[in-house]
Structures are given as structure tokens and as C-alpha cells.
Amino acid sequence: MLFKPETENTANAAPARAPSFVSRALRRIVSLAVTLVILGGLGYIGWNAFQQKQQAGNRAGARPDLPVPVLAATPRIQDVPVYLDGVGSVRALNNVVVRAQVDGKLLSVNFVEGQDVRKGDVLAEIDPVIYQAQYDQAVAKKAQDEAQLANQRLDLARYQQLAASNAGSKQQADTQRAVVAQQEALVKADQAAIDNAQATLGYTRIVAPISGRAGLRQIDQGNIIHTSDASGLVIITQLQPIVVQFSLPQQQIVRVNAAAAKGALTVDVFGNDGTTVIDSGMLKGIDNQVDPTTGTLKLKAEFPNADFQLWPGQFVNVRLKVEILPKAIVVPTSAVQRGPAGTFSYVIGEGDLVTAKPVVVTQQNENDAVVASGLTTADRVVTTGFANLSDGAKVIVGTEDSAPTADLAPRKRSRAPQDKDGQAKDGQGKDGQGNRGKREGDQKGQSGPATRGETSGGAAKSQP
């Protein structure tokens, strides 16, 4: 009787634990279902992203089963000039500081700043009053001495007659002869003084010593000008012809000397764009030593400068023509590629299959490359379309007219997110003619029809 209540309580507690087991099972099932739904959603999102990436890759033209579109060129034979490039500065052929040779007041200035003057033109005039007086004084002194000389010559004639008749002393005649000689020398000194005064008087007119262009005036009219003035009156610069002094590396000394020994060398000067030749001249001088601080050799070339495109102090790019390669094989520079083993070119063979051939390039510029070995005029080399090209790939050769050009800026691409069926979400484009048609029309109007060369960012690749 004491344990009976415990039995009854145990029998009553068993049915109460049954609902707790069912609820735990239901919660587990719900949690498992939610987990499966989440994993399924993530898997669908990843699969959809992979499909979109693959479709984008296919649209970009990365299909191995299609031939690669390229442009090709045939090597040509021509005479190629060899140039040595350098940097130099323009200098005047002659540069003169016009200074006064006498002191005085500047009466007039007869030139305009920046004017072209010729040799002998009167640039300015100094007050000549003092120097004119000195000249007149010298002339008068000579006249006085000539009058005395005439009188002394008469006395000499008389003394010689008296001495001949023994009526006079021979010594007196000899003395008078010496006086006449002294007076003649004095007259010659007077003439020299006249010439000096005349030259000094001529210096009051400042003339141009060379033909050239006058610079800025250094002293104004009415001022006192001195021979010791460092700035002088004006600077005259000879612009036609003009010279360019440039430098070349010391490694080119032997090549330049050998070319100069064969004849005159041509030098070209480029404009500001670096490609247009604005003037051509001849090499005039080679320095006799290398600059030890820079390891370069200085050279000087003279140019006619007919259009005044070269100006003193201007920095220019020059090229020196040292030789001509006769009958060289030339290909476009874009046809020469560089790899780990050196330079090579893709040669199109039978069946439009490309083969990578090593080539030896002697020189090249922005447009052409000279090939010493590896190519012949019967080959066709690829010049454009290397992005998807490999050795042994099949190609399709296009023409220059059909070659696509790269966009100046990436194209704007606006695509609405799509659901599984390819329809735009949020009700966009369901009518087939509404927002989708408007959006496609706007896109075509902005960037034109899309091509195979479009990248994921919207910029077109430069394909042949």
C-alpha cells in the first residue's frame, strides 16, 4: 500500500512524455527541409552564374573550334636607311653683341626690335660734334706742316745752289736737307692723325657687323653710351643658316667616323610631334674628344632654316643618316613578336595554319622592321590578331577594309537581371515590346550593334 501512489504517478507520466518526442521529430524535419532549400538555392545561383560566364566567353569568341581571324602581310625588299637618333639644341651660326666704339650721346636708333638687318646697315648714331672737331684739327695741322715743308724745300734749293758755286757752306745745305726730311715725316704723321680722327668720326655711326635678326634694344635714344657697356646696344643673331649641336653615345664614334669618311652626312630635325621632319641639313663638324661626364660625342650640323622653324636655344630631336642597307627584307613592326627564346613571327602556311618561326631583326622603328634571317618574300606573316593565336592554329585572313577598330572608350552596357526563363524580373519586358524594346533601342543608339570582339566590360578588342 505504501508504493501504490508511485505506480499510479508513473502510469500517468508515461502518456505525458509522448508529445515531447513527436515535437522533436517535427523540428528536425523542418530544420532539414530548410537546410536543403538553402543549399538548393545556393547551388542554383552558382550554376546560373557559371552558365552566364560560359555564355559570355562564347560571345567573346573564345571558341577553339573556329579559325582565328587575323591580318597578314608579305615581306618586301627595299633599301633601308640607317639612322642614329640624338637630342640637341639649336644655336645661331653667328651671335654678335653690337657695342659702341666711342663714347657719346645716342642721337638716334634706326632699327626696330626683331627686325632683320643686313651687314652695313646703320643701327644708331652718336653725337659726332667732338669727333668732327678733332678731325678738322688734324686736317688743319697737316696743312700747316705742308706749308712749312714747302718753304723748307725752297730754302734747300737755295742752299744747294750756293754750295754748288762755293758761295755757301755744304754743311748748311746738308742740314737743310735733314730739316726737309723731318718735315716730310711730320706731314705723314699728320695724315695718320687725320685717318685716326676720320675712323673715330666714323664710329659715331654704329653699323651692323653681320646680317641677321636684331634682338631687344639695350639702351634708349638720348642716353650716354660707353664702349665699356657690357650689354651693348643690341644683339644680332644669324638665323639663316643655323646650326644644331647634338650628342651621340660614344659607342657610335667608329660608325660615324667611317660614314663621314665616305662623304657628307645628312641630318634631319623633327618637329614637336617627333615624327615630322621640319628641316634637313649637313653634318659640319665632329668634336675631337668625348665628354667624360656623359660619355657622349658632340656633333654640329648646319641647316638652311628657310621657314625659321628652328630658333636658337630650342631643344630638338635629330637623326643622323650613316648608311643605307641595300635590298633588305622589311616587314611591319607588328609582325615581330617576342618570346622567351627571342623574336619570332607567325608565318601562315598551307591550309591557313600558322607556324612560329624565329627571326633576327637588325633594326626597327614604329612602322617597319628589317629582318636579317628567318623570312623570305614568299612568306605571309601575321600582323594583327595575336590574342587567341598559337603555334599550329588555323586562321582566317581578313582585309584591311574589314578590320575592326578598338573603341576610344568602353561601351555602356545595361542589362536587367533575368530569371530562370530568361524574362526580366519585376515585370520588365514582359510585353516583349515595352521596356525591353526601349532599352535595346537606347543601347543600339548609343554604341551600335555589339560585335564578337566585345569584352565583359563592353570594350571591343582589336581583331583583324
Short mmCIF file of C-alpha atoms in Angstrom, two decimals:
data_model
loop_
_atom_site.label_atom_id
_atom_site.label_comp_id
_atom_site.label_asym_id
_atom_site.label_seq_id
_atom_site.Cartn_x
_atom_site.Cartn_y
_atom_site.Cartn_z
CA MET A 1 0.00 0.00 0.00
CA LEU A 2 2.90 2.36 0.53
CA PHE A 3 4.16 2.02 -3.16
CA LYS A 4 0.86 2.16 -4.94
CA PRO A 5 0.77 6.01 -5.35
CA GLU A 6 4.16 5.81 -7.10
CA THR A 7 2.78 3.30 -9.60
CA GLU A 8 -0.15 5.48 -10.35
CA ASN A 9 2.07 8.50 -10.85
CA THR A 10 4.30 6.53 -13.20
CA ALA A 11 1.37 5.38 -15.28
CA ASN A 12 0.06 8.91 -15.50
CA ALA A 13 3.51 10.37 -16.50
CA ALA A 14 4.10 7.98 -19.46
CA PRO A 15 1.40 9.45 -21.69
CA ALA A 16 2.71 12.99 -20.92
CA ARG A 17 6.21 12.22 -22.44
CA ALA A 18 4.79 11.03 -25.79
CA PRO A 19 4.03 14.53 -27.24
CA SER A 20 7.57 15.72 -26.45
CA PHE A 21 9.15 13.05 -28.75
CA VAL A 22 6.85 13.93 -31.69
CA SER A 23 7.61 17.64 -31.46
CA ARG A 24 11.35 16.99 -31.52
CA ALA A 25 11.00 14.86 -34.62
CA LEU A 26 8.96 17.55 -36.37
CA ARG A 27 11.53 20.21 -35.58
CA ARG A 28 14.29 18.07 -37.02
CA ILE A 29 12.35 17.51 -40.21
CA VAL A 30 11.66 21.23 -40.58
CA SER A 31 15.32 22.14 -39.97
CA LEU A 32 16.45 19.55 -42.53
CA ALA A 33 13.98 20.87 -45.07
CA VAL A 34 15.13 24.46 -44.55
CA THR A 35 18.77 23.40 -44.92
CA LEU A 36 18.02 21.56 -48.16
CA VAL A 37 16.15 24.58 -49.52
CA ILE A 38 19.09 26.88 -48.72
CA LEU A 39 21.63 24.50 -50.29
CA GLY A 40 19.45 24.12 -53.34
CA GLY A 41 19.16 27.89 -53.71
CA LEU A 42 22.91 28.37 -53.42
CA GLY A 43 23.53 25.61 -55.93
CA TYR A 44 21.09 27.19 -58.37
CA ILE A 45 22.74 30.59 -58.02
CA GLY A 46 26.20 29.12 -58.63
CA TRP A 47 25.02 27.10 -61.62
CA ASN A 48 23.31 30.14 -63.11
CA ALA A 49 26.46 32.26 -62.66
CA PHE A 50 28.58 29.54 -64.31
CA GLN A 51 26.21 29.36 -67.27
CA GLN A 52 26.25 33.12 -67.72
CA LYS A 53 30.07 33.17 -67.60
CA GLN A 54 30.29 30.40 -70.16
CA GLN A 55 27.84 32.20 -72.45
CA ALA A 56 29.83 35.40 -72.11
CA GLY A 57 33.02 33.51 -73.00
CA ASN A 58 31.35 32.08 -76.06
CA ARG A 59 30.14 35.52 -77.10
CA ALA A 60 33.73 36.86 -76.70
CA GLY A 61 34.85 34.50 -79.43
CA ALA A 62 36.83 32.02 -77.30
CA ARG A 63 35.77 29.04 -79.30
CA PRO A 64 38.58 26.64 -80.11
CA ASP A 65 36.74 25.05 -82.98
CA LEU A 66 36.64 28.28 -85.06
CA PRO A 67 39.58 29.74 -87.07
CA VAL A 68 41.23 32.80 -85.58
CA PRO A 69 40.67 35.98 -87.63
CA VAL A 70 43.95 37.75 -88.41
CA LEU A 71 45.53 40.24 -90.78
CA ALA A 72 48.61 39.30 -92.77
CA ALA A 73 51.36 40.99 -94.76
CA THR A 74 54.06 39.86 -97.17
CA PRO A 75 57.70 40.81 -96.55
CA ARG A 76 59.04 43.28 -99.09
CA ILE A 77 62.53 44.15 -100.32
CA GLN A 78 63.70 47.75 -100.25
CA ASP A 79 66.67 49.97 -99.47
CA VAL A 80 66.50 50.95 -95.82
CA PRO A 81 68.40 53.98 -94.45
CA VAL A 82 70.14 53.56 -91.11
CA TYR A 83 69.73 56.44 -88.69
CA LEU A 84 71.32 57.34 -85.37
CA ASP A 85 68.98 59.29 -83.09
CA GLY A 86 70.14 62.06 -80.81
CA VAL A 87 68.99 65.09 -78.85
CA GLY A 88 70.47 68.54 -79.42
CA SER A 89 69.96 72.26 -79.14
CA VAL A 90 69.70 74.94 -81.80
CA ARG A 91 72.39 77.61 -81.88
CA ALA A 92 72.93 80.67 -84.02
CA LEU A 93 75.64 80.39 -86.65
CA ASN A 94 76.88 83.84 -85.55
CA ASN A 95 75.85 85.81 -82.50
CA VAL A 96 77.20 89.38 -82.12
CA VAL A 97 76.78 91.91 -79.30
CA VAL A 98 76.86 95.29 -81.02
CA ARG A 99 78.75 97.75 -78.83
CA ALA A 100 79.74 101.37 -79.33
CA GLN A 101 83.40 102.01 -80.17
CA VAL A 102 83.30 105.63 -78.94
CA ASP A 103 81.56 107.33 -76.04
CA GLY A 104 78.86 109.88 -76.61
CA LYS A 105 75.23 110.79 -76.62
CA LEU A 106 72.96 108.44 -78.57
CA LEU A 107 71.18 110.68 -81.06
CA SER A 108 69.04 108.12 -82.90
CA VAL A 109 68.21 104.42 -83.10
CA ASN A 110 67.47 103.33 -86.66
CA PHE A 111 66.23 99.76 -86.18
CA VAL A 112 63.13 98.06 -84.83
CA GLU A 113 63.39 95.28 -82.30
CA GLY A 114 63.10 91.92 -84.06
CA GLN A 115 63.92 93.42 -87.44
CA ASP A 116 66.07 91.61 -89.99
CA VAL A 117 69.12 93.76 -90.72
CA ARG A 118 71.83 93.43 -93.31
CA LYS A 119 75.54 93.85 -92.93
CA GLY A 120 76.49 97.55 -93.11
CA ASP A 121 73.09 98.95 -92.10
CA VAL A 122 73.32 101.96 -89.76
CA LEU A 123 71.75 100.86 -86.47
CA ALA A 124 72.31 104.04 -84.43
CA GLU A 125 74.14 107.38 -84.45
CA ILE A 126 76.22 109.02 -81.72
CA ASP A 127 76.70 112.78 -81.44
CA PRO A 128 79.70 113.47 -83.76
CA VAL A 129 80.47 117.08 -82.79
CA ILE A 130 83.58 116.38 -80.70
CA TYR A 131 84.98 113.85 -83.13
CA GLN A 132 84.31 116.13 -86.10
CA ALA A 133 86.29 118.87 -84.40
CA GLN A 134 89.21 116.50 -83.81
CA TYR A 135 89.16 115.55 -87.45
CA ASP A 136 89.15 119.16 -88.59
CA GLN A 137 92.03 119.91 -86.22
CA ALA A 138 94.08 117.09 -87.70
CA VAL A 139 93.41 118.31 -91.22
CA ALA A 140 94.45 121.83 -90.29
CA LYS A 141 97.63 120.62 -88.64
CA LYS A 142 98.60 118.77 -91.79
CA ALA A 143 98.00 121.86 -93.91
CA GLN A 144 100.22 123.90 -91.59
CA ASP A 145 103.01 121.36 -91.75
CA GLU A 146 102.73 121.08 -95.54
CA ALA A 147 103.16 124.86 -95.83
CA GLN A 148 106.28 124.71 -93.71
CA LEU A 149 107.55 121.81 -95.79
CA ALA A 150 107.14 123.82 -98.98
CA ASN A 151 109.15 126.74 -97.55
CA GLN A 152 111.88 124.43 -96.29
CA ARG A 153 112.17 122.81 -99.71
CA LEU A 154 112.74 126.25 -101.27
CA ASP A 155 115.47 127.01 -98.73
CA LEU A 156 117.05 123.64 -99.54
CA ALA A 157 117.15 124.52 -103.24
CA ARG A 158 118.86 127.84 -102.49
CA TYR A 159 121.46 126.25 -100.19
CA GLN A 160 122.26 123.64 -102.78
CA GLN A 161 122.83 126.33 -105.47
CA LEU A 162 125.15 128.31 -103.17
CA ALA A 163 127.05 125.21 -102.22
CA ALA A 164 127.45 124.25 -105.87
CA SER A 165 129.05 127.65 -106.66
CA ASN A 166 131.16 127.59 -103.49
CA ALA A 167 129.23 130.65 -102.31
CA GLY A 168 127.72 128.81 -99.40
CA SER A 169 128.56 126.09 -96.93
CA LYS A 170 127.83 122.46 -97.83
CA GLN A 171 127.09 121.76 -94.21
CA GLN A 172 124.28 124.27 -94.26
CA ALA A 173 122.82 122.57 -97.35
CA ASP A 174 123.01 119.12 -95.66
CA THR A 175 121.38 120.48 -92.52
CA GLN A 176 118.55 121.97 -94.54
CA ARG A 177 118.11 118.63 -96.33
CA ALA A 178 117.61 116.91 -92.94
CA VAL A 179 115.08 119.58 -91.89
CA VAL A 180 113.09 118.93 -95.03
CA ALA A 181 113.07 115.16 -94.32
CA GLN A 182 111.87 115.77 -90.78
CA GLN A 183 109.06 118.00 -92.06
CA GLU A 184 108.03 115.36 -94.58
CA ALA A 185 107.78 112.78 -91.78
CA LEU A 186 105.73 115.25 -89.74
CA VAL A 187 103.32 115.63 -92.65
CA LYS A 188 102.95 111.83 -92.81
CA ALA A 189 102.20 111.79 -89.07
CA ASP A 190 99.57 114.44 -89.66
CA GLN A 191 97.99 112.23 -92.32
CA ALA A 192 97.92 109.31 -89.87
CA ALA A 193 96.23 111.56 -87.31
CA ILE A 194 93.70 112.53 -89.93
CA ASP A 195 92.98 108.87 -90.69
CA ASN A 196 92.58 108.12 -86.99
CA ALA A 197 90.23 111.06 -86.49
CA GLN A 198 88.28 110.04 -89.55
CA ALA A 199 87.91 106.47 -88.26
CA THR A 200 86.83 107.75 -84.85
CA LEU A 201 84.32 110.01 -86.51
CA GLY A 202 83.01 107.03 -88.48
CA TYR A 203 82.46 105.10 -85.24
CA THR A 204 79.74 107.57 -84.35
CA ARG A 205 77.60 105.63 -86.82
CA ILE A 206 77.02 102.14 -85.38
CA VAL A 207 76.62 99.68 -88.25
CA ALA A 208 75.56 96.02 -88.33
CA PRO A 209 78.63 93.77 -88.50
CA ILE A 210 76.65 90.79 -89.88
CA SER A 211 73.30 90.07 -91.46
CA GLY A 212 70.76 88.69 -89.05
CA ARG A 213 67.88 89.48 -86.75
CA ALA A 214 68.12 92.25 -84.18
CA GLY A 215 67.08 91.47 -80.65
CA LEU A 216 65.74 93.76 -77.95
CA ARG A 217 67.28 97.22 -77.64
CA GLN A 218 69.52 97.55 -74.59
CA ILE A 219 69.79 101.36 -74.46
CA ASP A 220 67.37 104.07 -75.46
CA GLN A 221 67.85 107.19 -77.52
CA GLY A 222 69.20 110.19 -75.61
CA ASN A 223 71.34 108.20 -73.18
CA ILE A 224 75.11 108.36 -72.99
CA ILE A 225 76.56 105.22 -74.47
CA HIS A 226 80.01 103.93 -73.49
CA THR A 227 82.42 101.49 -75.04
CA SER A 228 82.59 99.67 -71.69
CA ASP A 229 78.87 98.84 -71.61
CA ALA A 230 78.63 95.04 -71.20
CA SER A 231 75.14 94.74 -72.68
CA GLY A 232 75.98 96.88 -75.69
CA LEU A 233 73.32 98.35 -77.94
CA VAL A 234 71.68 95.21 -79.33
CA ILE A 235 72.40 91.55 -80.06
CA ILE A 236 72.26 90.39 -83.68
CA THR A 237 71.66 86.69 -84.29
CA GLN A 238 72.18 84.99 -87.63
CA LEU A 239 69.23 82.65 -88.22
CA GLN A 240 69.87 81.66 -91.84
CA PRO A 241 71.69 79.34 -91.93
CA ILE A 242 71.56 77.96 -88.41
CA VAL A 243 73.32 75.13 -86.60
CA VAL A 244 72.22 72.32 -84.29
CA GLN A 245 74.63 70.82 -81.80
CA PHE A 246 73.68 67.31 -80.70
CA SER A 247 75.24 64.34 -78.94
CA LEU A 248 75.61 60.65 -79.73
CA PRO A 249 76.79 57.79 -77.48
CA GLN A 250 80.49 57.12 -77.55
CA GLN A 251 79.78 53.61 -78.87
CA GLN A 252 78.86 55.19 -82.23
CA ILE A 253 82.17 57.01 -82.76
CA VAL A 254 83.65 54.43 -85.12
CA ARG A 255 80.43 54.17 -87.11
CA VAL A 256 80.11 57.93 -87.51
CA ASN A 257 83.75 58.44 -88.47
CA ALA A 258 83.57 55.65 -91.04
CA ALA A 259 80.43 57.13 -92.57
CA ALA A 260 81.87 60.68 -92.57
CA ALA A 261 84.99 59.45 -94.37
CA LYS A 262 82.83 58.31 -97.30
CA GLY A 263 81.13 61.67 -97.82
CA ALA A 264 78.82 64.31 -96.40
CA LEU A 265 76.17 63.00 -93.99
CA THR A 266 72.55 64.12 -93.89
CA VAL A 267 70.95 65.23 -90.64
CA ASP A 268 67.18 65.66 -90.10
CA VAL A 269 65.42 67.66 -87.41
CA PHE A 270 61.99 66.63 -86.11
CA GLY A 271 59.15 68.91 -85.12
CA ASN A 272 57.25 68.99 -81.84
CA ASP A 273 55.29 65.83 -82.76
CA GLY A 274 58.52 63.83 -83.01
CA THR A 275 57.65 62.39 -86.44
CA THR A 276 57.58 65.30 -88.92
CA VAL A 277 60.91 66.35 -90.43
CA ILE A 278 60.91 70.14 -90.44
CA ASP A 279 64.39 70.69 -91.91
CA SER A 280 67.32 68.77 -93.34
CA GLY A 281 70.96 69.78 -93.32
CA MET A 282 74.50 68.51 -93.47
CA LEU A 283 76.94 67.43 -90.78
CA LYS A 284 79.65 70.08 -90.46
CA GLY A 285 81.81 69.05 -87.55
CA ILE A 286 82.67 66.29 -85.07
CA ASP A 287 84.20 67.10 -81.72
CA ASN A 288 87.74 65.87 -81.08
CA GLN A 289 87.01 64.34 -77.68
CA VAL A 290 84.30 62.55 -75.71
CA ASP A 291 82.63 64.33 -72.84
CA PRO A 292 83.85 62.30 -69.82
CA THR A 293 80.87 63.29 -67.65
CA THR A 294 78.23 61.97 -70.05
CA GLY A 295 80.14 59.57 -72.31
CA THR A 296 78.79 61.27 -75.42
CA LEU A 297 80.32 62.81 -78.52
CA LYS A 298 79.24 66.26 -79.72
CA LEU A 299 78.46 66.92 -83.37
CA LYS A 300 77.38 70.03 -85.25
CA ALA A 301 75.09 70.22 -88.28
CA GLU A 302 74.10 73.20 -90.40
CA PHE A 303 70.55 73.80 -91.69
CA PRO A 304 69.21 76.37 -94.15
CA ASN A 305 66.25 77.21 -91.89
CA ALA A 306 64.30 78.70 -94.77
CA ASP A 307 61.00 78.90 -92.85
CA PHE A 308 62.53 79.96 -89.50
CA GLN A 309 61.26 76.81 -87.82
CA LEU A 310 64.49 76.46 -85.87
CA TRP A 311 65.21 79.01 -83.15
CA PRO A 312 68.33 79.50 -81.03
CA GLY A 313 68.07 77.79 -77.66
CA GLN A 314 65.42 75.32 -78.84
CA PHE A 315 65.78 71.63 -77.93
CA VAL A 316 65.16 69.28 -80.86
CA ASN A 317 65.35 65.60 -81.78
CA VAL A 318 67.70 64.83 -84.63
CA ARG A 319 68.70 61.78 -86.63
CA LEU A 320 71.94 61.22 -88.49
CA LYS A 321 71.89 59.07 -91.62
CA VAL A 322 75.03 56.92 -91.58
CA GLU A 323 74.35 54.29 -94.24
CA ILE A 324 71.76 52.51 -96.42
CA LEU A 325 71.01 48.79 -96.21
CA PRO A 326 70.51 47.68 -99.83
CA LYS A 327 67.76 45.19 -100.69
CA ALA A 328 66.77 44.43 -97.12
CA ILE A 329 63.73 42.31 -96.14
CA VAL A 330 61.21 44.56 -94.40
CA VAL A 331 58.06 43.56 -92.50
CA PRO A 332 55.65 45.59 -90.38
CA THR A 333 56.89 46.01 -86.84
CA SER A 334 53.69 44.45 -85.50
CA ALA A 335 54.63 41.16 -87.20
CA VAL A 336 57.65 40.71 -84.92
CA GLN A 337 56.75 39.12 -81.59
CA ARG A 338 58.96 38.47 -78.59
CA GLY A 339 59.01 35.30 -76.54
CA PRO A 340 61.25 33.58 -74.01
CA ALA A 341 63.55 32.31 -76.78
CA GLY A 342 63.77 35.65 -78.64
CA THR A 343 61.96 37.29 -81.54
CA PHE A 344 59.67 35.30 -83.82
CA SER A 345 56.88 35.74 -86.36
CA TYR A 346 53.78 33.74 -87.14
CA VAL A 347 54.02 32.51 -90.74
CA ILE A 348 50.85 31.34 -92.49
CA GLY A 349 51.43 28.06 -94.31
CA GLU A 350 49.31 25.56 -96.23
CA GLY A 351 45.76 25.17 -95.07
CA ASP A 352 45.96 28.55 -93.33
CA LEU A 353 47.89 27.05 -90.43
CA VAL A 354 50.35 29.30 -88.63
CA THR A 355 53.87 28.37 -87.58
CA ALA A 356 56.08 30.34 -85.23
CA LYS A 357 59.46 30.97 -86.90
CA PRO A 358 62.43 32.61 -85.16
CA VAL A 359 63.67 35.77 -86.88
CA VAL A 360 66.71 38.02 -86.49
CA VAL A 361 65.92 41.75 -86.51
CA THR A 362 68.74 44.18 -87.26
CA GLN A 363 66.77 47.38 -86.69
CA GLN A 364 63.20 48.55 -86.38
CA ASN A 365 61.12 51.65 -85.82
CA GLU A 366 57.45 52.34 -85.17
CA ASN A 367 56.37 51.07 -88.59
CA ASP A 368 58.93 48.72 -90.17
CA ALA A 369 61.42 46.11 -89.02
CA VAL A 370 64.42 44.86 -91.01
CA VAL A 371 64.76 41.07 -90.83
CA ALA A 372 68.22 39.64 -91.40
CA SER A 373 67.15 35.97 -91.42
CA GLY A 374 64.12 33.77 -90.86
CA LEU A 375 61.73 35.13 -93.51
CA THR A 376 61.51 35.27 -97.29
CA THR A 377 59.39 37.31 -99.66
CA ALA A 378 57.24 34.21 -100.30
CA ASP A 379 56.03 34.07 -96.69
CA ARG A 380 52.92 35.60 -95.21
CA VAL A 381 53.27 36.88 -91.66
CA VAL A 382 50.52 37.71 -89.20
CA THR A 383 50.37 41.39 -88.25
CA THR A 384 47.17 41.57 -86.15
CA GLY A 385 45.11 39.11 -84.12
CA PHE A 386 47.58 37.50 -81.70
CA ALA A 387 45.17 37.29 -78.74
CA ASN A 388 43.88 33.75 -79.48
CA LEU A 389 46.76 32.68 -81.73
CA SER A 390 49.10 29.77 -81.05
CA ASP A 391 51.54 27.66 -82.99
CA GLY A 392 49.63 25.34 -85.34
CA ALA A 393 46.32 27.22 -85.07
CA LYS A 394 44.07 27.66 -88.07
CA VAL A 395 43.45 31.25 -89.15
CA ILE A 396 41.22 33.17 -91.50
CA VAL A 397 42.92 36.11 -93.16
CA GLY A 398 40.88 39.29 -93.39
CA THR A 399 41.46 42.54 -95.24
CA GLU A 400 42.34 45.98 -94.01
CA ASP A 401 38.91 47.28 -95.01
CA SER A 402 37.12 44.80 -92.77
CA ALA A 403 39.46 45.06 -89.82
CA PRO A 404 37.66 46.16 -86.65
CA THR A 405 38.96 49.12 -84.74
CA ALA A 406 39.13 49.48 -81.00
CA ASP A 407 36.68 51.81 -79.27
CA LEU A 408 38.04 55.01 -77.81
CA ALA A 409 36.16 54.26 -74.57
CA PRO A 410 34.34 51.21 -73.14
CA ARG A 411 30.75 50.80 -74.23
CA LYS A 412 28.00 51.27 -71.69
CA ARG A 413 26.10 48.05 -71.07
CA SER A 414 22.86 47.99 -69.06
CA ARG A 415 21.19 44.62 -68.63
CA ALA A 416 18.29 43.90 -66.32
CA PRO A 417 18.63 40.79 -64.09
CA GLN A 418 16.89 37.78 -65.62
CA ASP A 419 15.08 34.87 -64.04
CA LYS A 420 15.30 31.25 -64.98
CA ASP A 421 13.10 31.58 -68.08
CA GLY A 422 15.20 34.42 -69.48
CA GLN A 423 12.48 37.02 -68.70
CA ALA A 424 13.28 40.26 -66.94
CA LYS A 425 12.30 40.40 -63.30
CA ASP A 426 9.98 42.90 -61.67
CA GLY A 427 7.72 42.80 -64.70
CA GLN A 428 10.24 44.41 -67.04
CA GLY A 429 9.98 43.38 -70.70
CA LYS A 430 7.01 41.06 -70.26
CA ASP A 431 5.15 42.67 -73.06
CA GLY A 432 8.01 41.94 -75.50
CA GLN A 433 7.69 45.47 -76.92
CA GLY A 434 7.81 47.69 -73.86
CA ASN A 435 10.78 48.42 -71.64
CA ARG A 436 12.98 45.78 -73.25
CA GLY A 437 12.50 47.21 -76.72
CA LYS A 438 13.13 50.70 -75.44
CA ARG A 439 16.24 49.60 -73.58
CA GLU A 440 17.64 47.71 -76.58
CA GLY A 441 16.90 50.65 -78.84
CA ASP A 442 18.73 53.00 -76.48
CA GLN A 443 21.70 50.65 -76.29
CA LYS A 444 21.98 50.37 -80.06
CA GLY A 445 21.65 54.07 -80.46
CA GLN A 446 24.49 54.68 -78.01
CA SER A 447 27.05 52.08 -79.04
CA GLY A 448 25.81 50.43 -82.22
CA PRO A 449 25.39 46.70 -82.71
CA ALA A 450 27.51 44.51 -80.48
CA THR A 451 30.28 42.51 -82.11
CA ARG A 452 32.06 39.33 -81.22
CA GLY A 453 35.05 41.33 -80.09
CA GLU A 454 33.19 42.81 -77.08
CA THR A 455 34.65 42.05 -73.72
CA SER A 456 32.79 41.73 -70.46
CA GLY A 457 33.47 45.40 -69.78
CA GLY A 458 32.00 46.43 -73.12
CA ALA A 459 35.23 47.47 -74.94
CA ALA A 460 35.87 45.87 -78.32
CA LYS A 461 39.12 44.01 -78.86
CA SER A 462 41.19 44.98 -81.82
CA GLN A 463 40.66 41.98 -84.09
CA PRO A 464 41.70 41.74 -87.73
#
